[in-house]
């Protein structure tokens, strides 16, 4: 009977050791989890700060770029803008004719007389 009693005491002590170790491990786990939450919050704050800084830098760079663009390439004169608009209108007008010619579905888009007229104009300009 004493042997059973001694075994019971030994098992009880072992149980207490295991429960004590379990409590210690649970406490360590809670501490580690708290540290992880703190570290994650710190990292999130760092990321937000970096994002705001980068956004501010990007706005500054865009403002500087816009400022440099206006200094390097001032707005064109109204005559140039008008000429450019007429040029693109002309291009858009002739695209279908040239497209059909390039696809082999239509003859050369300008008549021979227009070509002669252009050559005469060029020759007259060269003589001046």
Tab-separated table of C-alpha atoms in Angstrom:
chain	number	residue	atom	x	y	z
A	1	UNK	CA	0.000	0.000	0.000
A	2	UNK	CA	2.905	2.344	0.768
A	3	UNK	CA	4.262	1.673	-2.629
A	4	UNK	CA	0.953	2.761	-4.177
A	5	UNK	CA	0.901	5.810	-1.942
A	6	UNK	CA	4.497	6.709	-2.929
A	7	UNK	CA	3.616	6.242	-6.603
A	8	UNK	CA	0.533	8.460	-6.137
A	9	UNK	CA	2.703	11.198	-4.565
A	10	UNK	CA	5.251	10.913	-7.384
A	11	UNK	CA	2.518	11.135	-10.021
A	12	UNK	CA	0.947	14.093	-8.227
A	13	UNK	CA	4.309	15.942	-8.169
A	14	UNK	CA	4.873	15.112	-11.844
A	15	UNK	CA	1.382	16.406	-12.607
A	16	UNK	CA	2.150	19.653	-10.793
A	17	UNK	CA	5.399	19.999	-12.749
A	18	UNK	CA	3.569	19.460	-16.035
A	19	UNK	CA	0.808	21.942	-15.103
A	20	UNK	CA	3.435	24.475	-13.984
A	21	UNK	CA	5.393	24.008	-17.234
A	22	UNK	CA	2.148	24.353	-19.215
A	23	UNK	CA	1.317	27.634	-17.481
A	24	UNK	CA	4.831	28.902	-18.130
A	25	UNK	CA	4.577	27.977	-21.837
A	26	UNK	CA	1.139	29.606	-22.117
A	27	UNK	CA	2.533	32.794	-20.578
A	28	UNK	CA	5.491	32.750	-22.995
A	29	UNK	CA	3.099	32.211	-25.889
A	30	UNK	CA	0.908	35.151	-24.784
A	31	UNK	CA	4.009	37.356	-24.422
A	32	UNK	CA	5.237	36.352	-27.876
A	33	UNK	CA	1.812	37.005	-29.388
A	34	UNK	CA	1.728	40.440	-27.735
A	35	UNK	CA	5.214	41.187	-29.060
A	36	UNK	CA	4.118	40.124	-32.549
A	37	UNK	CA	1.087	42.429	-32.393
A	38	UNK	CA	3.276	45.301	-31.234
A	39	UNK	CA	5.825	44.615	-33.996
A	40	UNK	CA	3.073	44.371	-36.622
A	41	UNK	CA	1.566	47.671	-35.487
A	42	UNK	CA	5.013	49.270	-35.624
A	43	UNK	CA	5.615	47.911	-39.132
A	44	UNK	CA	2.196	49.131	-40.245
A	45	UNK	CA	2.974	52.599	-38.904
A	46	UNK	CA	6.338	52.533	-40.723
A	47	UNK	CA	4.638	51.499	-43.972
A	48	UNK	CA	2.012	54.242	-43.653
A	49	UNK	CA	4.685	56.845	-42.949
A	50	UNK	CA	6.740	55.660	-45.943
A	51	UNK	CA	3.650	55.705	-48.166
A	52	UNK	CA	2.826	59.284	-47.160
A	53	UNK	CA	6.452	60.317	-47.694
A	54	UNK	CA	6.568	58.660	-51.118
A	55	UNK	CA	3.269	60.247	-52.120
A	56	UNK	CA	4.582	63.645	-51.086
A	57	UNK	CA	7.821	63.083	-53.011
A	58	UNK	CA	5.879	61.979	-56.077
A	59	UNK	CA	3.749	65.132	-55.957
A	60	UNK	CA	6.887	67.253	-55.604
A	61	UNK	CA	8.504	65.491	-58.567
A	62	UNK	CA	5.375	65.937	-60.702
A	63	UNK	CA	5.223	69.639	-59.805
A	64	UNK	CA	8.914	70.064	-60.661
A	65	UNK	CA	8.428	68.191	-63.943
A	66	UNK	CA	5.460	70.376	-64.861
A	67	UNK	CA	7.446	73.495	-64.004
A	68	UNK	CA	10.383	72.352	-66.136
A	69	UNK	CA	8.096	71.396	-69.015
A	70	UNK	CA	6.569	74.857	-69.118
A	71	UNK	CA	10.022	76.441	-69.077
A	72	UNK	CA	11.467	74.145	-71.748
A	73	UNK	CA	8.391	73.924	-73.969
A	74	UNK	CA	6.327	77.068	-73.643
A	75	UNK	CA	2.825	76.954	-75.074
A	76	UNK	CA	2.888	77.311	-78.861
A	77	UNK	CA	1.568	80.431	-80.535
A	78	UNK	CA	-2.058	80.326	-81.722
A	79	UNK	CA	-0.906	80.254	-85.363
A	80	UNK	CA	1.096	77.102	-84.726
A	81	UNK	CA	-1.825	75.469	-82.922
A	82	UNK	CA	-4.118	76.343	-85.822
A	83	UNK	CA	-1.631	75.017	-88.374
A	84	UNK	CA	-1.224	71.792	-86.421
A	85	UNK	CA	-5.003	71.316	-86.210
A	86	UNK	CA	-5.376	71.840	-89.969
A	87	UNK	CA	-2.499	69.424	-90.624
A	88	UNK	CA	-4.104	66.649	-88.593
A	89	UNK	CA	-7.487	67.315	-90.190
A	90	UNK	CA	-5.837	66.919	-93.596
A	91	UNK	CA	-4.118	63.709	-92.503
A	92	UNK	CA	-7.416	62.283	-91.273
A	93	UNK	CA	-9.079	63.266	-94.559
A	94	UNK	CA	-6.486	61.436	-96.680
A	95	UNK	CA	-5.998	58.336	-94.528
A	96	UNK	CA	-8.836	56.336	-96.151
A	97	UNK	CA	-7.524	57.054	-99.663
A	98	UNK	CA	-3.970	56.034	-98.801
A	99	UNK	CA	-5.149	53.029	-96.828
A	100	UNK	CA	-7.049	51.650	-99.817
A	101	UNK	CA	-4.028	52.284	-102.069
A	102	UNK	CA	-1.601	50.610	-99.665
A	103	UNK	CA	-3.890	47.608	-99.358
A	104	UNK	CA	-3.921	47.316	-103.164
A	105	UNK	CA	-7.634	48.027	-103.459
A	106	UNK	CA	-7.447	51.437	-105.143
A	107	UNK	CA	-5.206	53.383	-107.545
A	108	UNK	CA	-2.661	55.974	-106.480
A	109	UNK	CA	-4.676	58.530	-104.455
A	110	UNK	CA	-3.588	61.626	-106.407
A	111	UNK	CA	-4.228	62.126	-110.106
A	112	UNK	CA	-1.292	62.613	-112.474
A	113	UNK	CA	-2.304	66.229	-113.049
A	114	UNK	CA	-1.941	66.935	-109.318
A	115	UNK	CA	1.498	65.363	-109.430
A	116	UNK	CA	2.506	67.565	-112.397
A	117	UNK	CA	1.093	70.588	-110.594
A	118	UNK	CA	3.173	69.760	-107.519
A	119	UNK	CA	6.304	69.292	-109.624
A	120	UNK	CA	5.727	72.676	-111.327
A	121	UNK	CA	5.286	74.364	-107.964
A	122	UNK	CA	8.513	72.829	-106.693
A	123	UNK	CA	10.388	73.924	-109.840
A	124	UNK	CA	9.011	77.475	-109.563
A	125	UNK	CA	10.071	77.638	-105.923
A	126	UNK	CA	13.557	76.392	-106.803
A	127	UNK	CA	13.951	79.084	-109.496
A	128	UNK	CA	13.161	81.902	-107.092
